[in-house]
Short mmCIF file of C-alpha atoms in Angstrom, two decimals:
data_model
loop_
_atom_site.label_atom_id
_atom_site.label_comp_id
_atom_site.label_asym_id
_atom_site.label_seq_id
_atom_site.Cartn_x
_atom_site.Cartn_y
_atom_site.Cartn_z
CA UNK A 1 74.39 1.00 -40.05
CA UNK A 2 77.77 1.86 -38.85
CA UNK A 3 79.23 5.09 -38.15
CA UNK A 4 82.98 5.16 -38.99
CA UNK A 5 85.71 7.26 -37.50
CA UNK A 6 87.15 9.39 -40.57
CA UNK A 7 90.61 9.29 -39.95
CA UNK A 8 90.21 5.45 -40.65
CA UNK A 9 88.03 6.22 -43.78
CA UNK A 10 90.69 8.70 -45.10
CA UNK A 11 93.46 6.38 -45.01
CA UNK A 12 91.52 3.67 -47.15
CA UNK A 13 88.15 3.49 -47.37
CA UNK A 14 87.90 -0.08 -49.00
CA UNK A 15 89.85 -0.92 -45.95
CA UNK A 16 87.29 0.47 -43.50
CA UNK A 17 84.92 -1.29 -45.22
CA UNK A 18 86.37 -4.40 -45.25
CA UNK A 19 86.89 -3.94 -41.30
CA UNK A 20 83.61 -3.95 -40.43
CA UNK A 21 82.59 -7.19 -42.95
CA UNK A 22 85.26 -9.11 -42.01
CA UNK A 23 84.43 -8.68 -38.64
CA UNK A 24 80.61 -9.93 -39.17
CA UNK A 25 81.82 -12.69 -41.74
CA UNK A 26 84.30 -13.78 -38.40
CA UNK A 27 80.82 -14.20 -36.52
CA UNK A 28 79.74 -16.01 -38.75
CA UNK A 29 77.18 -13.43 -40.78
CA UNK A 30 76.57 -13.17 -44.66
CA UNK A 31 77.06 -10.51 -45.48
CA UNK A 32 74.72 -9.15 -48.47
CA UNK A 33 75.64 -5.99 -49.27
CA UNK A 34 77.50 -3.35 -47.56
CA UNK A 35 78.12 0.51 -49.17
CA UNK A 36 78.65 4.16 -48.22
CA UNK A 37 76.06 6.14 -47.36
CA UNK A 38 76.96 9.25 -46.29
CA UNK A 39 79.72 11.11 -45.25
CA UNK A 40 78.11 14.00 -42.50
CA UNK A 41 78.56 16.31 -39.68
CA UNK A 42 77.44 14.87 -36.48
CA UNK A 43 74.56 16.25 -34.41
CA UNK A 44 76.63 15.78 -31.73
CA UNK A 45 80.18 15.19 -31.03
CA UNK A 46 80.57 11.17 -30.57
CA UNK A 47 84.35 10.51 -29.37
CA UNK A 48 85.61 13.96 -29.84
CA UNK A 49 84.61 13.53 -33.67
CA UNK A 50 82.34 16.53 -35.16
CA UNK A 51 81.90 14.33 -38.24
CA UNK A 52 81.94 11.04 -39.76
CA UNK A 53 81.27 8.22 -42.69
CA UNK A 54 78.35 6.18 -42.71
CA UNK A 55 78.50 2.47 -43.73
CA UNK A 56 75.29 0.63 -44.09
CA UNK A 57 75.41 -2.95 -44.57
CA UNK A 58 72.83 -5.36 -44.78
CA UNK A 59 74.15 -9.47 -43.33
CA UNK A 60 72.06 -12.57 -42.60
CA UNK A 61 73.23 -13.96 -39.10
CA UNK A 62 71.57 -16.72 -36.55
CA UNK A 63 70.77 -15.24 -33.41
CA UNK A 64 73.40 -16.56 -31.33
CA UNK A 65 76.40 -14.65 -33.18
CA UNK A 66 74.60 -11.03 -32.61
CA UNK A 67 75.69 -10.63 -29.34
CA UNK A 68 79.91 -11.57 -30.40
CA UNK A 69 79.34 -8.84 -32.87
CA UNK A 70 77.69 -6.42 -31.05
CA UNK A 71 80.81 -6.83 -28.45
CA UNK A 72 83.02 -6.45 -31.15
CA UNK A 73 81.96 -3.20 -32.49
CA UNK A 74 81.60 -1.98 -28.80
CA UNK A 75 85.49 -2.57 -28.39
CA UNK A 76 86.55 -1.55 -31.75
CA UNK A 77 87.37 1.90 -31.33
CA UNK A 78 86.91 2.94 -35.21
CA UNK A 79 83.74 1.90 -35.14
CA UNK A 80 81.86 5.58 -33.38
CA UNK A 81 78.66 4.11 -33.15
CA UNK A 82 76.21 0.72 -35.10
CA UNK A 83 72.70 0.12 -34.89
CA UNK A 84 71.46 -3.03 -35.80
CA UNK A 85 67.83 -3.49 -37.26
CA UNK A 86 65.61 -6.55 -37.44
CA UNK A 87 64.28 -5.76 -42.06
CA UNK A 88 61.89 -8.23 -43.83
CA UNK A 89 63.50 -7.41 -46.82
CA UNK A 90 66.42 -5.48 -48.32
CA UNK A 91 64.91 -2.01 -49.91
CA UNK A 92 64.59 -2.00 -53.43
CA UNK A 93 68.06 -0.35 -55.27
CA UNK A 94 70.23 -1.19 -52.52
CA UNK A 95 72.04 -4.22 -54.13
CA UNK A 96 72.52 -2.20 -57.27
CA UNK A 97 74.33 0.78 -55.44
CA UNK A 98 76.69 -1.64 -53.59
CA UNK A 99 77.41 -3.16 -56.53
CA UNK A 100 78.02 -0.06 -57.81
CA UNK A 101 80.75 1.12 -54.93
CA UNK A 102 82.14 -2.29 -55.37
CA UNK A 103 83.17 -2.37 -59.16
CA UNK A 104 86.75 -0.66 -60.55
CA UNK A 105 86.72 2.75 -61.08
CA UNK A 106 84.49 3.71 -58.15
CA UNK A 107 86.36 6.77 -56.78
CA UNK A 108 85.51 7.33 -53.49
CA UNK A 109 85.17 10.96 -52.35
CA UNK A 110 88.02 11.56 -49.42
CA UNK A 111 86.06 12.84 -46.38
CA UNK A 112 86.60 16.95 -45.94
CA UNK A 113 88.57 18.16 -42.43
CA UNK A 114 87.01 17.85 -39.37
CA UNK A 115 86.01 21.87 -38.84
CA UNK A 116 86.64 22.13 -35.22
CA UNK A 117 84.92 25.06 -33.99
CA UNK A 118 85.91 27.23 -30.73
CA UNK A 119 83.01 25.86 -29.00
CA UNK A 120 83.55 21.98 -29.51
CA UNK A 121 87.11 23.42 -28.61
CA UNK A 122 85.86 24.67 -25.15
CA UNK A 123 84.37 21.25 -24.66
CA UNK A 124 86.96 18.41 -25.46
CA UNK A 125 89.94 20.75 -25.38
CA UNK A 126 92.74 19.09 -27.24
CA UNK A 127 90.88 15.93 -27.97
CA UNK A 128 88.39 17.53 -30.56
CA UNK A 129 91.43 17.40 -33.26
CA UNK A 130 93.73 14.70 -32.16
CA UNK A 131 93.66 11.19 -33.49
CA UNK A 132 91.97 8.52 -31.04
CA UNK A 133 95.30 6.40 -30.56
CA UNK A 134 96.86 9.55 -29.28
CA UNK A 135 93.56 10.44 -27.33
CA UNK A 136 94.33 7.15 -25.83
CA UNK A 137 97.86 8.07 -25.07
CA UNK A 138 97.14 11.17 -23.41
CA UNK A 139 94.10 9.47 -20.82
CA UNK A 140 97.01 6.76 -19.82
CA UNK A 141 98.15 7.03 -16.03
CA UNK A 142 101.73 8.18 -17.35
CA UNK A 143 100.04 11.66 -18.09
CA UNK A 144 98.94 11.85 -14.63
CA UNK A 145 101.93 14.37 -14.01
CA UNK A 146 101.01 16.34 -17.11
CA UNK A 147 98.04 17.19 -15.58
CA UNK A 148 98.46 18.01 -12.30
CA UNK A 149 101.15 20.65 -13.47
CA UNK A 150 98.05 21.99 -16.13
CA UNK A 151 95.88 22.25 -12.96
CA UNK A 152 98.70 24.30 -11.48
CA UNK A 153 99.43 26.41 -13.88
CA UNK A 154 95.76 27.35 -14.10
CA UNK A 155 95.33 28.17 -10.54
CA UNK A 156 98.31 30.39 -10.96
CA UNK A 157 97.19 32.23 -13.59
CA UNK A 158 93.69 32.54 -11.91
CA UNK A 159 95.78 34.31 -8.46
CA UNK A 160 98.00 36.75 -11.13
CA UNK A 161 94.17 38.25 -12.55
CA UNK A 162 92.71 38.58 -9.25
CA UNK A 163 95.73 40.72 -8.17
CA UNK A 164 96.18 42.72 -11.12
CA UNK B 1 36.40 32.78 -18.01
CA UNK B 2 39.54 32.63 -20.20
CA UNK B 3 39.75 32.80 -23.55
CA UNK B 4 40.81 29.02 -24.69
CA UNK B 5 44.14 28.73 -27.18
CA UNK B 6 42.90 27.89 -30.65
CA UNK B 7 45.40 24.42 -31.25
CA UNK B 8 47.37 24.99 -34.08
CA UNK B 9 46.49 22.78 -37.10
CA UNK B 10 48.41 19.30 -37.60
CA UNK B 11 51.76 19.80 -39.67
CA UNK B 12 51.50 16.89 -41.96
CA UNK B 13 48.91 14.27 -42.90
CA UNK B 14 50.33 10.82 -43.69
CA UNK B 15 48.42 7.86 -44.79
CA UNK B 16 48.80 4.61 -42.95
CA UNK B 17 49.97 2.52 -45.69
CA UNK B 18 52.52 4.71 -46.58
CA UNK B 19 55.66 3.27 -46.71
CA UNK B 20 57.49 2.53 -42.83
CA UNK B 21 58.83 6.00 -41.88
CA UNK B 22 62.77 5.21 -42.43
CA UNK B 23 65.43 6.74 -39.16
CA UNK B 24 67.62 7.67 -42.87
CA UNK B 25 65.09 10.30 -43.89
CA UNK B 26 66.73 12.94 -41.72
CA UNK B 27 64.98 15.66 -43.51
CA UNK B 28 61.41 14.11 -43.31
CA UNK B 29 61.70 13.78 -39.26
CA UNK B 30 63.49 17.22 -38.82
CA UNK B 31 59.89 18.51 -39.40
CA UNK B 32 58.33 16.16 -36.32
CA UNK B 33 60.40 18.44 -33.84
CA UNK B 34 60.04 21.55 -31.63
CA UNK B 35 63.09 24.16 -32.14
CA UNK B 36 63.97 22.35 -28.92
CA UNK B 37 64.52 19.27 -30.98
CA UNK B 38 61.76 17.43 -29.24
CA UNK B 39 59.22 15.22 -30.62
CA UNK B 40 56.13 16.91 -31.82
CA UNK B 41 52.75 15.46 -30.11
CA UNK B 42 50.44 13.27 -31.76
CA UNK B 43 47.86 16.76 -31.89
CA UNK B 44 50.58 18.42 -33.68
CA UNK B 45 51.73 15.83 -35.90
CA UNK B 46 48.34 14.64 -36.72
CA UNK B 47 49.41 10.95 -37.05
CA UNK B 48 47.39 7.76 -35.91
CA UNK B 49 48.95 5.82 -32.91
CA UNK B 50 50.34 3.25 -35.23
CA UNK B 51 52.44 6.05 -36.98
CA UNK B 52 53.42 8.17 -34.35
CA UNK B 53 55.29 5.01 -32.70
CA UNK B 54 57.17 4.53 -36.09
CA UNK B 55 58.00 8.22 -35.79
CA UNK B 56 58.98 8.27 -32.59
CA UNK B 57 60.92 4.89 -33.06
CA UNK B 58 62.71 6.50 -36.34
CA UNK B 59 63.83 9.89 -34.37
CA UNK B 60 64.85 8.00 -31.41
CA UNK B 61 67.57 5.72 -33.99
CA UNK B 62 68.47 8.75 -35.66
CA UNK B 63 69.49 10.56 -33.08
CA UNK B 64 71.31 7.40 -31.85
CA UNK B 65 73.81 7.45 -35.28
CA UNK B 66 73.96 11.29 -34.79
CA UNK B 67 72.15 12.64 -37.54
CA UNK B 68 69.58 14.10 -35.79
CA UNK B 69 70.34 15.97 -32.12
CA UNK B 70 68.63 15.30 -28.72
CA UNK B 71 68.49 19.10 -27.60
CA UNK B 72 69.07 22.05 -29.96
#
């Protein structure tokens, strides 16, 4: 199972989809079938994302090529989180509902906003709502100066209260 | 001498041949926890040992893939 980042899955999820199977089929997997699941609010924020599109594919692979894909998904940064499972079979029904998503017509539901609340807010600050690329941006050592001046302005603010 | 706690009762009972408790079932395994969100003992779950590791195992992948959370 794969958890995808939503801002990917907005923009096209037959795209996102084909991301992650391309990238087992590169390792050399079969893939078998591969579908949504679910599109959910996290328990937890994972990468400043409060929710987030489940892909659950099932591959054949030799045992050599699962530690190239496990690095893979580890450095692909749409990928939020995979897990991996050993199954003696695939479950009953699941070939029929990929088969499903994969034939024409199959509209796709477009995942809702993320609803940022004020406390995931208090948290991850800016980075709750901003795309990762730009999340990205902003940690890069250019921004050092940015945030220095932030830290300034804080302490500032913090002398005007405790004079007033 | 003090009065000893009566245990509360097992939640659920499951039979062994079931099918494999599944980390998807978020619903199922949202009843295995504390309103802490920890897992519930074997006493208070009232599964076998074999069972309670699948539980355990299936919580502990769920809350991996975020659908179920570590601490409420």
């Amino acid at each position: 199972m794969f958890l995808l980042d939503n801002q990917v899955v907005r923009a096209d999820w037959r795209q996102a989809k084909a991301m992650v199977t391309d990238l087992l089929a590169k390792n050399g997997a079969k893939v078998l079938c591969a579908r949504r699941w679910d599109e959910r609010k996290l328990a937890y924020p994972i990468k400043g994302r409060t929710r987030g599109t489940y892909l659950l594919a099932y591959f054949e692979i030799e045992g050599p090529g699962l530690n190239s894909v496990r690095r893979d998904f580890e450095l692909d940064e749409r990928v939020l989180r995979y897990l991996l499972l050993k199954v003696d079979a695939i479950p009953a029904g699941e070939m029929e509902k990929a088969a499903e998503e994969g034939a024409d017509g199959y509209v796709v539901p477009p995942p809702p906003t993320d609803e940022v609340t004020s406390a995931e807010r208090a948290v991850f600050g800016d980075l709750a709502d901003r795309p990762i690329q730009e999340n990205l941006r902003r940690n890069a050592p250019a921004d050092e100066g940015d945030a220095a001046e932030g830290a300034e302005a804080e302490v500032t603010e913090a002398a005007a209260t405790e004079e007033s | 001498m003090a009065e000893s706690r009566k245990p509360s009762p097992p939640i659920a009972s499951r039979h062994c041949d079931d099918p494999k408790i599944d980390y998807k079932e978020v619903a199922y395994l949202q009843k295995f926890l504390t309103p802490q969100a920890q897992i519930l003992s074997r006493k208070r779950s009232g599964f076998c040992t074999q069972c309670q590791r699948e539980l355990k195992q299936a919580i502990k992948r769920a809350r991996h893939m975020g659908l179920m959370a570590f601490v409420q």
